[in-house]
């Protein structure tokens, strides 16, 4: 029974496990977002933004608990090379990091003396630099943050180099940049634009940016794909370069050439996803009120040696 899948291309067939089912692991959030898998703890953290809390799913016993409340309306998360959680905080309008001692440390709050809008999603490049999107969703309303006046006058993608303290806007041609992810060799940065929420008729697309030889600047190249259902919000790239993207009714999977090769059907609006599990072959999906998962025959880009996984 492949009812949880829609296979549109043979390339998707080999990424699926025929008898693996979509599981709803938990429900009870208002807007689930920002999943991040913590290998050392064998748990998943994710955001429930309107309730201003982080939730934790324990892979060992399947339990869900509240990891933290009053967390500055955190949205997107990622891990750095040390296994620390890096977070986008809507109401504090900053990027922070959960240090090994258990305290959150603010990493960046301003650009050229102006406060960030409301950082949304974040990735860490292999050189340790932090790349993040900064749309206005967290300051648009009191639902996912706090109403506030934007100071920068645009929604950009930034690169932050903690070693030097330098932050630079690397993409300034999007309306509301949202999810982002590098290709496996980091030669491409993919960024979704959900600006149709603010500008009628704007394409709901994932854009392709080439990373320059210096590894610091970007050149716009093309559109990878446009979304026929809702928005591309968060997404991840697997080790073969396929893009696993959220949408209103499914996880949409695109080949690197932009072909929609398949969908994993989800009964709620999908916001984001990430690969987890000891072998990183479990796709965790945040969708509106719930956390879902499904086992797949795919692994995340940038994955080093892991028990049970051959390179």
Coordinates of C-alpha atoms in Angstrom, one line a residue, residues 1-5 7 13 15-23 293-297:
X1 CA 0.0 0.0 0.0
X2 CA 1.7 3.2 -1.2
X3 CA -1.2 5.5 -0.2
X4 CA 1.2 7.8 1.8
X5 CA 3.3 8.4 -1.3
X7 CA 5.5 8.5 -7.0
X13 CA 10.7 5.2 -6.0
X15 CA 13.9 7.0 -2.0
X16 CA 10.8 5.4 -0.5
X17 CA 10.3 2.3 1.6
X18 CA 7.2 0.5 0.4
X19 CA 5.7 -0.6 3.7
X20 CA 6.8 2.4 5.7
X21 CA 3.8 4.4 6.9
X22 CA 3.3 8.1 7.8
X23 CA 2.9 8.2 11.6
X293 CA 7.4 10.9 10.8
X294 CA 8.1 8.4 8.1
X295 CA 11.1 6.2 7.4
X296 CA 12.7 6.9 4.0
X297 CA 15.6 5.5 2.0

